[in-house]
PDB file of C-alpha atoms (C1' of nucleotides) in Angstrom:
ATOM      1  CA  MET A  25      58.274 107.137-196.778  1.00 56.00           C
ATOM      2  CA  PRO A  26      59.570 104.748-195.840  1.00 88.00           C
ATOM      3  CA  GLU A  27      59.218 103.068-192.767  1.00 94.00           C
ATOM      4  CA  LEU A  28      61.412 100.246-191.014  1.00 96.00           C
ATOM      5  CA  PRO A  29      61.086  97.689-193.819  1.00 94.00           C
ATOM      6  CA  GLU A  30      61.869 100.137-196.379  1.00 92.00           C
ATOM      7  CA  VAL A  31      64.825 101.615-194.725  1.00 93.00           C
ATOM      8  CA  GLU A  32      65.924  98.036-194.178  1.00 93.00           C
ATOM      9  CA  THR A  33      65.473  96.955-198.029  1.00 91.00           C
ATOM     10  CA  VAL A  34      67.448 100.365-199.160  1.00 91.00           C
ATOM     11  CA  CYS A  35      70.206  99.356-196.409  1.00 92.00           C
ATOM     12  CA  ARG A  36      70.601  96.006-198.433  1.00 91.00           C
ATOM     13  CA  GLY A  37      70.634  97.281-201.720  1.00 90.00           C
ATOM     14  CA  LEU A  38      73.442 100.056-200.537  1.00 93.00           C
ATOM     15  CA  ALA A  39      75.483  97.772-198.700  1.00 94.00           C
ATOM     16  CA  PRO A  40      77.081  95.358-201.181  1.00 92.00           C
ATOM     17  CA  VAL A  41      77.541  99.034-203.162  1.00 92.00           C
ATOM     18  CA  LEU A  42      79.692 100.764-200.544  1.00 95.00           C
ATOM     19  CA  SER A  43      80.909  98.453-197.935  1.00 97.00           C
ATOM     20  CA  GLY A  44      85.057  98.615-198.739  1.00 98.00           C
ATOM     21  CA  GLN A  45      84.759 101.148-201.249  1.00 97.00           C
ATOM     22  CA  ILE A  46      86.364 104.604-201.184  1.00 98.00           C
ATOM     23  CA  ILE A  47      84.174 107.779-201.745  1.00 98.00           C
ATOM     24  CA  ALA A  48      85.935 109.755-204.957  1.00 97.00           C
ATOM     25  CA  SER A  49      83.702 112.974-204.837  1.00 97.00           C
ATOM     26  CA  VAL A  50      80.581 114.257-203.366  1.00 97.00           C
ATOM     27  CA  LYS A  51      78.779 116.550-205.110  1.00 96.00           C
ATOM     28  CA  LEU A  52      75.867 118.491-203.770  1.00 96.00           C
ATOM     29  CA  ALA A  53      72.957 120.533-205.468  1.00 95.00           C
ATOM     30  CA  ARG A  54      72.114 122.742-202.521  1.00 94.00           C
ATOM     31  CA  PRO A  55      73.461 123.058-198.970  1.00 94.00           C
ATOM     32  CA  ASP A  56      70.688 121.352-197.209  1.00 95.00           C
ATOM     33  CA  LEU A  57      67.965 118.892-197.427  1.00 95.00           C
ATOM     34  CA  ARG A  58      65.886 119.832-194.011  1.00 95.00           C
ATOM     35  CA  PHE A  59      68.777 120.497-192.236  1.00 95.00           C
ATOM     36  CA  PRO A  60      71.796 122.420-193.362  1.00 94.00           C
ATOM     37  CA  LEU A  61      74.231 119.673-194.449  1.00 95.00           C
ATOM     38  CA  PRO A  62      77.212 119.491-192.137  1.00 94.00           C
ATOM     39  CA  ASP A  63      80.197 122.161-192.576  1.00 94.00           C
ATOM     40  CA  ARG A  64      82.939 120.739-195.726  1.00 96.00           C
ATOM     41  CA  PHE A  65      80.179 118.077-195.870  1.00 97.00           C
ATOM     42  CA  ALA A  66      81.879 117.038-199.414  1.00 97.00           C
ATOM     43  CA  GLN A  67      85.663 117.466-198.263  1.00 97.00           C
ATOM     44  CA  ARG A  68      84.886 115.412-195.067  1.00 97.00           C
ATOM     45  CA  LEU A  69      83.790 112.443-196.804  1.00 98.00           C
ATOM     46  CA  GLU A  70      86.126 112.619-200.000  1.00 98.00           C
ATOM     47  CA  GLY A  71      88.840 109.815-199.937  1.00 98.00           C
ATOM     48  CA  ARG A  72      87.213 107.690-197.098  1.00 98.00           C
ATOM     49  CA  ARG A  73      86.686 104.661-196.958  1.00 98.00           C
ATOM     50  CA  VAL A  74      83.150 102.833-196.155  1.00 98.00           C
ATOM     51  CA  ARG A  75      83.669 100.131-193.786  1.00 98.00           C
ATOM     52  CA  SER A  76      80.109  99.054-193.564  1.00 98.00           C
ATOM     53  CA  VAL A  77      76.686 100.020-193.917  1.00 97.00           C
ATOM     54  CA  SER A  78      73.840  99.163-191.052  1.00 97.00           C
ATOM     55  CA  ARG A  79      70.828 100.430-189.800  1.00 97.00           C
ATOM     56  CA  ARG A  80      69.435 102.220-186.487  1.00 97.00           C
ATOM     57  CA  ALA A  81      65.408 103.158-186.681  1.00 96.00           C
ATOM     58  CA  LYS A  82      64.675 104.754-189.960  1.00 96.00           C
ATOM     59  CA  TYR A  83      68.496 105.678-190.500  1.00 97.00           C
ATOM     60  CA  ILE A  84      70.837 104.355-193.025  1.00 96.00           C
ATOM     61  CA  LEU A  85      74.806 104.349-191.667  1.00 97.00           C
ATOM     62  CA  ALA A  86      77.294 103.994-193.247  1.00 98.00           C
ATOM     63  CA  HIS A  87      80.623 103.448-191.033  1.00 98.00           C
ATOM     64  CA  LEU A  88      83.640 105.275-192.619  1.00 98.00           C
ATOM     65  CA  ASP A  89      87.384 104.317-191.802  1.00 98.00           C
ATOM     66  CA  ASP A  90      88.118 107.691-189.594  1.00 98.00           C
ATOM     67  CA  ASP A  91      85.529 106.790-187.142  1.00 98.00           C
ATOM     68  CA  SER A  92      82.685 108.686-188.271  1.00 97.00           C
ATOM     69  CA  VAL A  93      79.231 107.644-189.228  1.00 97.00           C
ATOM     70  CA  LEU A  94      77.424 109.410-191.993  1.00 98.00           C
ATOM     71  CA  ALA A  95      73.998 108.773-190.894  1.00 97.00           C
ATOM     72  CA  MET A  96      71.121 109.116-193.631  1.00 97.00           C
ATOM     73  CA  HIS A  97      67.574 109.481-192.773  1.00 96.00           C
ATOM     74  CA  LEU A  98      65.329 109.329-196.012  1.00 94.00           C
ATOM     75  CA  GLY A  99      62.214 111.146-194.791  1.00 94.00           C
ATOM     76  CA  MET A 100      59.291 110.753-196.860  1.00 92.00           C
ATOM     77  CA  THR A 101      59.934 110.718-200.430  1.00 90.00           C
ATOM     78  CA  GLY A 102      63.938 110.153-200.562  1.00 91.00           C
ATOM     79  CA  ARG A 103      65.724 107.449-202.448  1.00 88.00           C
ATOM     80  CA  PHE A 104      68.708 106.199-203.424  1.00 89.00           C
ATOM     81  CA  THR A 105      69.934 105.092-207.069  1.00 86.00           C
ATOM     82  CA  ILE A 106      73.014 103.399-207.962  1.00 85.00           C
ATOM     83  CA  ALA A 107      74.595 103.444-211.545  1.00 83.00           C
ATOM     84  CA  ALA A 108      77.650 101.683-212.138  1.00 71.00           C
ATOM     85  CA  LYS A 109      78.691 102.678-215.716  1.00 57.00           C
ATOM     86  CA  ASP A 110      82.480 102.184-215.180  1.00 53.00           C
ATOM     87  CA  LYS A 111      83.265  99.108-217.231  1.00 43.00           C
ATOM     88  CA  ALA A 112      85.741  98.607-214.720  1.00 47.00           C
ATOM     89  CA  ALA A 113      83.125  98.638-211.577  1.00 41.00           C
ATOM     90  CA  PRO A 114      83.335  94.972-209.884  1.00 40.00           C
ATOM     91  CA  GLU A 115      80.327  92.260-211.422  1.00 35.00           C
ATOM     92  CA  PRO A 116      78.114  93.222-208.365  1.00 35.00           C
ATOM     93  CA  LEU A 117      77.274  96.373-209.392  1.00 33.00           C
ATOM     94  CA  GLY A 118      75.830  95.512-212.910  1.00 31.00           C
ATOM     95  CA  GLU A 119      72.240  94.690-211.825  1.00 30.00           C
ATOM     96  CA  TYR A 120      71.883  98.542-210.853  1.00 34.00           C
ATOM     97  CA  VAL A 121      70.682 100.792-213.338  1.00 33.00           C
ATOM     98  CA  TYR A 122      70.711 104.638-212.327  1.00 36.00           C
ATOM     99  CA  GLY A 123      67.483 106.852-213.136  1.00 39.00           C
ATOM    100  CA  HIS A 124      64.105 104.815-212.679  1.00 46.00           C
ATOM    101  CA  GLY A 125      61.211 107.663-212.468  1.00 54.00           C
ATOM    102  CA  ALA A 126      63.061 109.874-210.328  1.00 66.00           C
ATOM    103  CA  ASP A 127      63.143 113.497-211.147  1.00 82.00           C
ATOM    104  CA  ALA A 128      66.586 114.645-211.762  1.00 86.00           C
ATOM    105  CA  ARG A 129      65.639 117.872-210.317  1.00 88.00           C
ATOM    106  CA  HIS A 130      65.583 116.492-207.068  1.00 91.00           C
ATOM    107  CA  ASP A 131      68.896 115.016-206.981  1.00 93.00           C
ATOM    108  CA  HIS A 132      70.396 116.167-204.206  1.00 95.00           C
ATOM    109  CA  VAL A 133      73.521 114.745-203.525  1.00 96.00           C
ATOM    110  CA  VAL A 134      75.720 112.136-205.896  1.00 95.00           C
ATOM    111  CA  PHE A 135      78.464 110.121-204.227  1.00 96.00           C
ATOM    112  CA  ARG A 136      81.230 109.045-206.942  1.00 95.00           C
ATOM    113  CA  LEU A 137      82.660 106.197-205.782  1.00 96.00           C
ATOM    114  CA  LYS A 138      86.936 105.334-206.761  1.00 96.00           C
ATOM    115  CA  ASN A 139      85.506 101.961-208.653  1.00 92.00           C
ATOM    116  CA  GLY A 140      82.948 104.213-210.672  1.00 91.00           C
ATOM    117  CA  ALA A 141      79.834 103.377-209.187  1.00 91.00           C
ATOM    118  CA  VAL A 142      77.403 106.502-208.685  1.00 91.00           C
ATOM    119  CA  ILE A 143      75.130 106.701-206.069  1.00 93.00           C
ATOM    120  CA  THR A 144      72.487 109.432-206.428  1.00 91.00           C
ATOM    121  CA  TYR A 145      69.976 110.888-203.172  1.00 93.00           C
ATOM    122  CA  ASN A 146      66.822 111.968-204.521  1.00 91.00           C
ATOM    123  CA  ASP A 147      64.429 113.515-202.071  1.00 91.00           C
ATOM    124  CA  ALA A 148      61.506 115.536-203.549  1.00 91.00           C
ATOM    125  CA  ARG A 149      60.185 117.055-200.351  1.00 93.00           C
ATOM    126  CA  ARG A 150      63.554 117.247-199.277  1.00 95.00           C
ATOM    127  CA  PHE A 151      62.051 115.495-195.595  1.00 95.00           C
ATOM    128  CA  GLY A 152      65.300 113.915-195.634  1.00 95.00           C
ATOM    129  CA  TYR A 153      68.606 114.635-193.842  1.00 96.00           C
ATOM    130  CA  MET A 154      71.953 113.279-193.975  1.00 97.00           C
ATOM    131  CA  SER A 155      74.535 114.000-190.773  1.00 96.00           C
ATOM    132  CA  LEU A 156      78.364 113.489-190.100  1.00 97.00           C
ATOM    133  CA  ILE A 157      79.020 112.210-186.388  1.00 96.00           C
ATOM    134  CA  ALA A 158      82.078 110.910-184.432  1.00 97.00           C
ATOM    135  CA  SER A 159      81.248 106.878-183.813  1.00 96.00           C
ATOM    136  CA  GLN A 160      81.789 107.704-180.232  1.00 96.00           C
ATOM    137  CA  ASP A 161      79.152 110.639-180.170  1.00 95.00           C
ATOM    138  CA  LEU A 162      76.373 108.792-181.981  1.00 94.00           C
ATOM    139  CA  ALA A 163      74.512 107.557-178.613  1.00 91.00           C
ATOM    140  CA  HIS A 164      74.857 110.974-177.545  1.00 91.00           C
ATOM    141  CA  ASP A 165      73.473 112.611-180.539  1.00 93.00           C
ATOM    142  CA  PRO A 166      70.381 114.803-180.699  1.00 91.00           C
ATOM    143  CA  PHE A 167      69.084 112.424-183.706  1.00 93.00           C
ATOM    144  CA  PHE A 168      70.084 108.864-181.772  1.00 95.00           C
ATOM    145  CA  ALA A 169      70.086 109.788-177.986  1.00 93.00           C
ATOM    146  CA  ASN A 170      66.220 109.476-177.676  1.00 92.00           C
ATOM    147  CA  LEU A 171      65.529 106.321-180.050  1.00 95.00           C
ATOM    148  CA  GLY A 172      63.854 103.940-178.624  1.00 96.00           C
ATOM    149  CA  VAL A 173      64.297  99.815-179.139  1.00 96.00           C
ATOM    150  CA  GLU A 174      64.617  98.325-182.249  1.00 97.00           C
ATOM    151  CA  PRO A 175      61.147  96.280-182.930  1.00 97.00           C
ATOM    152  CA  LEU A 176      62.910  93.490-184.368  1.00 97.00           C
ATOM    153  CA  GLY A 177      65.224  93.070-181.477  1.00 97.00           C
ATOM    154  CA  ASP A 178      64.944  91.303-178.218  1.00 97.00           C
ATOM    155  CA  ASP A 179      64.334  94.620-176.562  1.00 96.00           C
ATOM    156  CA  LEU A 180      60.980  94.848-177.462  1.00 97.00           C
ATOM    157  CA  THR A 181      58.821  92.735-175.452  1.00 97.00           C
ATOM    158  CA  PRO A 182      55.348  92.920-173.768  1.00 97.00           C
ATOM    159  CA  GLU A 183      57.107  93.770-170.602  1.00 97.00           C
ATOM    160  CA  TYR A 184      58.694  96.728-172.179  1.00 97.00           C
ATOM    161  CA  VAL A 185      55.703  98.180-173.879  1.00 97.00           C
ATOM    162  CA  ALA A 186      53.729  97.564-170.782  1.00 96.00           C
ATOM    163  CA  ALA A 187      56.317  99.576-168.769  1.00 96.00           C
ATOM    164  CA  LYS A 188      56.303 102.496-171.237  1.00 96.00           C
ATOM    165  CA  ALA A 189      52.827 102.484-171.769  1.00 96.00           C
ATOM    166  CA  ALA A 190      51.355 102.492-168.002  1.00 94.00           C
ATOM    167  CA  GLY A 191      49.584 105.302-167.063  1.00 92.00           C
ATOM    168  CA  ARG A 192      49.861 107.008-170.785  1.00 94.00           C
ATOM    169  CA  LYS A 193      46.281 108.420-171.741  1.00 92.00           C
ATOM    170  CA  SER A 194      46.857 109.024-175.364  1.00 93.00           C
ATOM    171  CA  ASP A 195      46.057 106.807-178.197  1.00 95.00           C
ATOM    172  CA  ILE A 196      47.826 103.192-178.671  1.00 96.00           C
ATOM    173  CA  LYS A 197      48.328 104.493-182.209  1.00 96.00           C
ATOM    174  CA  ALA A 198      50.611 107.627-181.303  1.00 96.00           C
ATOM    175  CA  PHE A 199      51.948 105.773-178.433  1.00 97.00           C
ATOM    176  CA  LEU A 200      53.326 102.859-181.466  1.00 97.00           C
ATOM    177  CA  MET A 201      54.186 105.763-183.890  1.00 96.00           C
ATOM    178  CA  ASP A 202      56.414 107.480-180.971  1.00 96.00           C
ATOM    179  CA  GLN A 203      60.145 106.825-182.332  1.00 96.00           C
ATOM    180  CA  ARG A 204      61.095 107.416-178.597  1.00 95.00           C
ATOM    181  CA  ILE A 205      59.219 104.214-177.556  1.00 96.00           C
ATOM    182  CA  ILE A 206      59.666 102.239-180.635  1.00 97.00           C
ATOM    183  CA  ALA A 207      61.928 103.386-183.509  1.00 96.00           C
ATOM    184  CA  GLY A 208      60.850 102.683-186.868  1.00 95.00           C
ATOM    185  CA  LEU A 209      57.254 102.038-186.905  1.00 96.00           C
ATOM    186  CA  GLY A 210      55.152 104.148-188.748  1.00 96.00           C
ATOM    187  CA  ASN A 211      51.556 104.585-190.238  1.00 96.00           C
ATOM    188  CA  ILE A 212      51.619 101.805-192.592  1.00 96.00           C
ATOM    189  CA  TYR A 213      52.750  99.108-190.340  1.00 97.00           C
ATOM    190  CA  VAL A 214      51.707 100.634-187.200  1.00 97.00           C
ATOM    191  CA  CYS A 215      48.061 100.198-188.736  1.00 97.00           C
ATOM    192  CA  GLU A 216      48.664  97.046-190.090  1.00 97.00           C
ATOM    193  CA  ALA A 217      50.075  95.820-186.749  1.00 97.00           C
ATOM    194  CA  LEU A 218      46.976  96.969-184.502  1.00 97.00           C
ATOM    195  CA  TYR A 219      44.514  95.237-187.059  1.00 97.00           C
ATOM    196  CA  ARG A 220      46.202  91.870-186.540  1.00 97.00           C
ATOM    197  CA  ALA A 221      45.918  92.281-182.870  1.00 97.00           C
ATOM    198  CA  ARG A 222      42.507  93.396-183.241  1.00 97.00           C
ATOM    199  CA  LEU A 223      42.958  96.402-181.426  1.00 97.00           C
ATOM    200  CA  LYS A 224      41.393  99.562-181.820  1.00 96.00           C
ATOM    201  CA  PRO A 225      43.596 102.194-183.004  1.00 96.00           C
ATOM    202  CA  THR A 226      41.928 104.802-180.307  1.00 95.00           C
ATOM    203  CA  LEU A 227      42.617 102.832-177.342  1.00 95.00           C
ATOM    204  CA  PRO A 228      44.315 104.639-174.720  1.00 95.00           C
ATOM    205  CA  ALA A 229      48.019 103.318-174.442  1.00 96.00           C
ATOM    206  CA  GLY A 230      47.504 102.927-170.958  1.00 95.00           C
ATOM    207  CA  ARG A 231      45.582  99.486-171.854  1.00 95.00           C
ATOM    208  CA  LEU A 232      48.765  97.817-172.810  1.00 96.00           C
ATOM    209  CA  ALA A 233      49.774  97.638-168.888  1.00 96.00           C
ATOM    210  CA  ALA A 234      47.925  95.807-166.327  1.00 95.00           C
ATOM    211  CA  ARG A 235      48.244  95.900-162.553  1.00 91.00           C
ATOM    212  CA  GLY A 236      51.850  96.762-161.518  1.00 90.00           C
ATOM    213  CA  ALA A 237      52.737  97.732-164.932  1.00 92.00           C
ATOM    214  CA  LYS A 238      52.908  93.813-165.975  1.00 95.00           C
ATOM    215  CA  PRO A 239      51.703  93.318-169.607  1.00 97.00           C
ATOM    216  CA  SER A 240      48.237  93.136-170.244  1.00 96.00           C
ATOM    217  CA  ASP A 241      46.855  90.227-172.703  1.00 96.00           C
ATOM    218  CA  ALA A 242      46.533  93.503-175.381  1.00 96.00           C
ATOM    219  CA  ALA A 243      50.367  93.799-175.090  1.00 97.00           C
ATOM    220  CA  ARG A 244      51.001  90.389-175.085  1.00 97.00           C
ATOM    221  CA  ARG A 245      48.935  89.954-178.192  1.00 96.00           C
ATOM    222  CA  LEU A 246      50.486  93.159-179.892  1.00 97.00           C
ATOM    223  CA  VAL A 247      54.202  92.481-179.670  1.00 98.00           C
ATOM    224  CA  PRO A 248      54.483  89.197-181.820  1.00 98.00           C
ATOM    225  CA  HIS A 249      52.209  90.904-184.360  1.00 98.00           C
ATOM    226  CA  ILE A 250      54.756  94.038-184.586  1.00 98.00           C
ATOM    227  CA  LYS A 251      57.516  91.803-185.051  1.00 98.00           C
ATOM    228  CA  ALA A 252      55.807  89.577-187.468  1.00 98.00           C
ATOM    229  CA  VAL A 253      54.386  92.255-189.843  1.00 97.00           C
ATOM    230  CA  LEU A 254      57.809  93.834-190.010  1.00 97.00           C
ATOM    231  CA  THR A 255      59.330  90.760-190.668  1.00 97.00           C
ATOM    232  CA  GLU A 256      57.396  89.665-193.840  1.00 96.00           C
ATOM    233  CA  ALA A 257      57.616  92.919-195.038  1.00 95.00           C
ATOM    234  CA  ILE A 258      61.389  92.637-195.393  1.00 94.00           C
ATOM    235  CA  LEU A 259      61.375  89.692-196.802  1.00 93.00           C
ATOM    236  CA  ALA A 260      58.923  91.136-199.511  1.00 91.00           C
ATOM    237  CA  GLY A 261      61.410  93.819-200.016  1.00 88.00           C
ATOM    238  CA  GLY A 262      59.028  97.045-198.419  1.00 87.00           C
ATOM    239  CA  SER A 263      56.594  98.338-199.968  1.00 86.00           C
ATOM    240  CA  THR A 264      56.324 100.105-202.728  1.00 75.00           C
ATOM    241  CA  LEU A 265      53.636 103.445-202.740  1.00 67.00           C
ATOM    242  CA  ARG A 266      54.306 106.349-204.716  1.00 54.00           C
ATOM    243  CA  ASP A 267      57.795 107.717-204.095  1.00 44.00           C
ATOM    244  CA  TYR A 268      59.560 104.712-202.581  1.00 48.00           C
ATOM    245  CA  GLN A 269      62.048 102.448-204.656  1.00 52.00           C
ATOM    246  CA  HIS A 270      64.542  99.909-203.909  1.00 58.00           C
ATOM    247  CA  THR A 271      68.011 101.474-204.908  1.00 58.00           C
ATOM    248  CA  ASP A 272      68.007  99.220-208.098  1.00 61.00           C
ATOM    249  CA  GLY A 273      64.528 101.327-208.845  1.00 59.00           C
ATOM    250  CA  SER A 274      62.561  97.727-208.925  1.00 66.00           C
ATOM    251  CA  SER A 275      59.683  97.426-206.459  1.00 72.00           C
ATOM    252  CA  GLY A 276      58.507  95.889-203.025  1.00 82.00           C
ATOM    253  CA  SER A 277      55.707  93.780-203.262  1.00 86.00           C
ATOM    254  CA  PHE A 278      54.242  94.226-199.354  1.00 90.00           C
ATOM    255  CA  GLN A 279      51.898  96.607-200.308  1.00 88.00           C
ATOM    256  CA  GLU A 280      49.680  93.803-201.977  1.00 87.00           C
ATOM    257  CA  SER A 281      49.817  92.224-198.772  1.00 91.00           C
ATOM    258  CA  PHE A 282      47.585  95.176-196.713  1.00 95.00           C
ATOM    259  CA  SER A 283      44.862  94.402-194.936  1.00 96.00           C
ATOM    260  CA  VAL A 284      43.789  97.498-193.787  1.00 96.00           C
ATOM    261  CA  TYR A 285      46.227 100.679-195.046  1.00 95.00           C
ATOM    262  CA  GLY A 286      44.845 102.391-197.891  1.00 94.00           C
ATOM    263  CA  ARG A 287      41.529 100.097-198.168  1.00 95.00           C
ATOM    264  CA  GLU A 288      38.851 102.420-197.198  1.00 94.00           C
ATOM    265  CA  GLY A 289      35.613 101.448-197.825  1.00 93.00           C
ATOM    266  CA  GLU A 290      36.966  97.784-198.721  1.00 94.00           C
ATOM    267  CA  PRO A 291      35.486  94.711-196.865  1.00 96.00           C
ATOM    268  CA  CYS A 292      37.625  93.686-193.679  1.00 96.00           C
ATOM    269  CA  LEU A 293      39.437  90.366-194.582  1.00 96.00           C
ATOM    270  CA  THR A 294      39.048  88.707-191.156  1.00 97.00           C
ATOM    271  CA  PRO A 295      37.220  85.462-192.084  1.00 97.00           C
ATOM    272  CA  GLY A 296      33.424  86.044-190.972  1.00 96.00           C
ATOM    273  CA  CYS A 297      33.915  89.578-190.201  1.00 96.00           C
ATOM    274  CA  LYS A 298      31.213  91.612-192.010  1.00 95.00           C
ATOM    275  CA  GLY A 299      33.087  94.815-191.171  1.00 95.00           C
ATOM    276  CA  THR A 300      34.432  97.647-193.855  1.00 95.00           C
ATOM    277  CA  VAL A 301      37.553  99.026-193.534  1.00 95.00           C
ATOM    278  CA  ARG A 302      37.080 102.923-191.863  1.00 94.00           C
ATOM    279  CA  ARG A 303      39.570 105.693-191.999  1.00 94.00           C
ATOM    280  CA  LYS A 304      39.907 108.590-189.761  1.00 93.00           C
ATOM    281  CA  THR A 305      42.144 110.881-188.586  1.00 93.00           C
ATOM    282  CA  GLN A 306      44.445 110.275-185.876  1.00 94.00           C
ATOM    283  CA  GLY A 307      46.995 112.871-184.892  1.00 90.00           C
ATOM    284  CA  GLY A 308      46.704 114.537-188.276  1.00 90.00           C
ATOM    285  CA  ARG A 309      47.640 111.274-190.097  1.00 94.00           C
ATOM    286  CA  SER A 310      44.836 109.064-191.748  1.00 95.00           C
ATOM    287  CA  THR A 311      44.379 105.454-189.491  1.00 96.00           C
ATOM    288  CA  PHE A 312      42.720 102.697-191.456  1.00 96.00           C
ATOM    289  CA  PHE A 313      41.233 100.121-189.064  1.00 96.00           C
ATOM    290  CA  CYS A 314      37.997  97.742-189.374  1.00 96.00           C
ATOM    291  CA  GLY A 315      35.505  99.229-186.766  1.00 94.00           C
ATOM    292  CA  VAL A 316      34.088  95.949-186.079  1.00 96.00           C
ATOM    293  CA  CYS A 317      36.740  93.452-185.108  1.00 94.00           C
ATOM    294  CA  GLN A 318      38.883  96.305-183.731  1.00 96.00           C
ATOM    295  CA  ARG A 319      37.278  96.285-180.757  1.00 87.00           C
ATOM    296  CA  THR A 320      39.552  96.164-177.642  1.00 84.00           C
TER     297      THR A 320
ATOM    298  C1'  DA B  19      55.509 116.065-168.890  1.00 54.99           C
ATOM    299  C1'  DA B  20      52.627 115.088-172.042  1.00 54.99           C
ATOM    300  C1'  DG B  21      50.297 115.748-175.626  1.00 54.99           C
ATOM    301  C1'  DC B  22      48.453 118.261-178.989  1.00 54.99           C
ATOM    302  C1'  DG B  23      48.399 120.841-183.789  1.00 54.99           C
ATOM    303  C1'  DA B  24      51.194 123.271-187.046  1.00 54.99           C
ATOM    304  C1'  DA B  25      55.290 123.362-189.695  1.00 54.99           C
ATOM    305  C1'  DC B  26      58.796 122.233-192.941  1.00 54.99           C
ATOM    306  C1'  DC B  27      57.863 121.137-198.981  1.00 54.99           C
ATOM    307  C1'  DT B  28      56.725 118.906-203.348  1.00 54.99           C
ATOM    308  C1'  DG B  29      53.713 116.718-206.560  1.00 54.99           C
ATOM    309  C1'  DG B  30      49.897 113.848-207.599  1.00 54.99           C
ATOM    310  C1'  DC B  31      45.255 113.210-207.336  1.00 54.99           C
ATOM    311  C1'  DT B  32      40.396 114.669-207.775  1.00 54.99           C
ATOM    312  C1'  DG B  33      36.389 117.386-208.289  1.00 54.99           C
ATOM    313  C1'  DC B  34      34.516 121.267-210.217  1.00 54.99           C
TER     314       DC B  34
ATOM    315  C1'  DT C  21      42.338 122.594-219.552  1.00 54.99           C
ATOM    316  C1'  DG C  22      42.503 124.928-215.081  1.00 54.99           C
ATOM    317  C1'  DC C  23      43.104 125.208-210.823  1.00 54.99           C
ATOM    318  C1'  DA C  24      41.740 124.682-205.932  1.00 54.99           C
ATOM    319  C1'  DG C  25      41.721 121.392-202.126  1.00 54.99           C
ATOM    320  C1'  DC C  26      43.245 117.374-200.185  1.00 54.99           C
ATOM    321  C1'  DC C  27      46.501 113.708-199.515  1.00 54.99           C
ATOM    322  C1'  DA C  28      51.167 111.700-198.635  1.00 54.99           C
ATOM    323  C1'  DG C  29      55.396 106.533-195.779  1.00 54.99           C
ATOM    324  C1'  DG C  30      58.306 111.363-190.752  1.00 54.99           C
ATOM    325  C1'  DT C  31      60.248 114.474-187.543  1.00 54.99           C
ATOM    326  C1'  DT C  32      60.292 118.641-184.672  1.00 54.99           C
ATOM    327  C1'  DC C  33      59.202 122.687-182.754  1.00 54.99           C
ATOM    328  C1'  DG C  34      55.994 125.495-179.660  1.00 54.99           C
ATOM    329  C1'  DC C  35      52.208 126.158-177.138  1.00 54.99           C
ATOM    330  C1'  DT C  36      48.718 124.359-173.608  1.00 54.99           C
TER     331       DT C  36
END
DNA sequence: AAGCGAACCTGGCTGC
DNA sequence: TGCAGCCAGGTTCGCT
């Protein structure tokens, strides 16, 4: 599962393959993923040209020439693989090869492009989903209407965080994972950002706000760390754990840079800190943190 | 309204 | 080897 950096990486893999190309056919292995696919899904896509590919939160958006948007979410185990078996395919497709370890039983949607490229959506747990939305309705679509700010955009500021957090009693970790506040953070990068900011994951979210809902020191410390950890992860091509791979089957490397995630029992990496990384369950998810240097 | 837990679904790993 | 149990990157739903 892909959090923002992984989705961004997949998006960058798909963009050059899809952009400007015409969808020749769409084959569905089943009528639903997490939710039923839209009515006449395949027919509505066939013959459409993809204008561009972008990302919003953890969604990949393919903008089509009939002013509709194909929105795709990878859930926990969704992945795209790209094949360019057609000899006539343009050069840039050459580096992509189909089928790195994906179990074909979970190939649910296959897009064939007019130029011969084949893009396959594989999702073992089927928590992913796809939707077709008219461009002008995107902002009101249930999937998108309540999304919070992009963490790498200018809207994520200590002031924004403080205003949203003021008075909240829930854990700072749950607050940061709430897509209605910040759209794109997930379990890994919240753990990593809290570690970098030296913030205890169980801190009440309200501590991000000082008097008058102004940013606290914690909020001023946290926001730059959120942006930094996401930016670094994107540069590394995301993190590769279990089910996630790039569209070309290769791996991201940011998991090698995790400071706390998945490091239960190992020494804290903070210079001079004698702590050990601990794991606890918050909201049904594992939180990794150092109980010694993540104090306030 | 906010804040929990459960549910969705499958596979991989651990330990008896 | 077999099998039960636990764990997994996300999101929605329904009940306090």
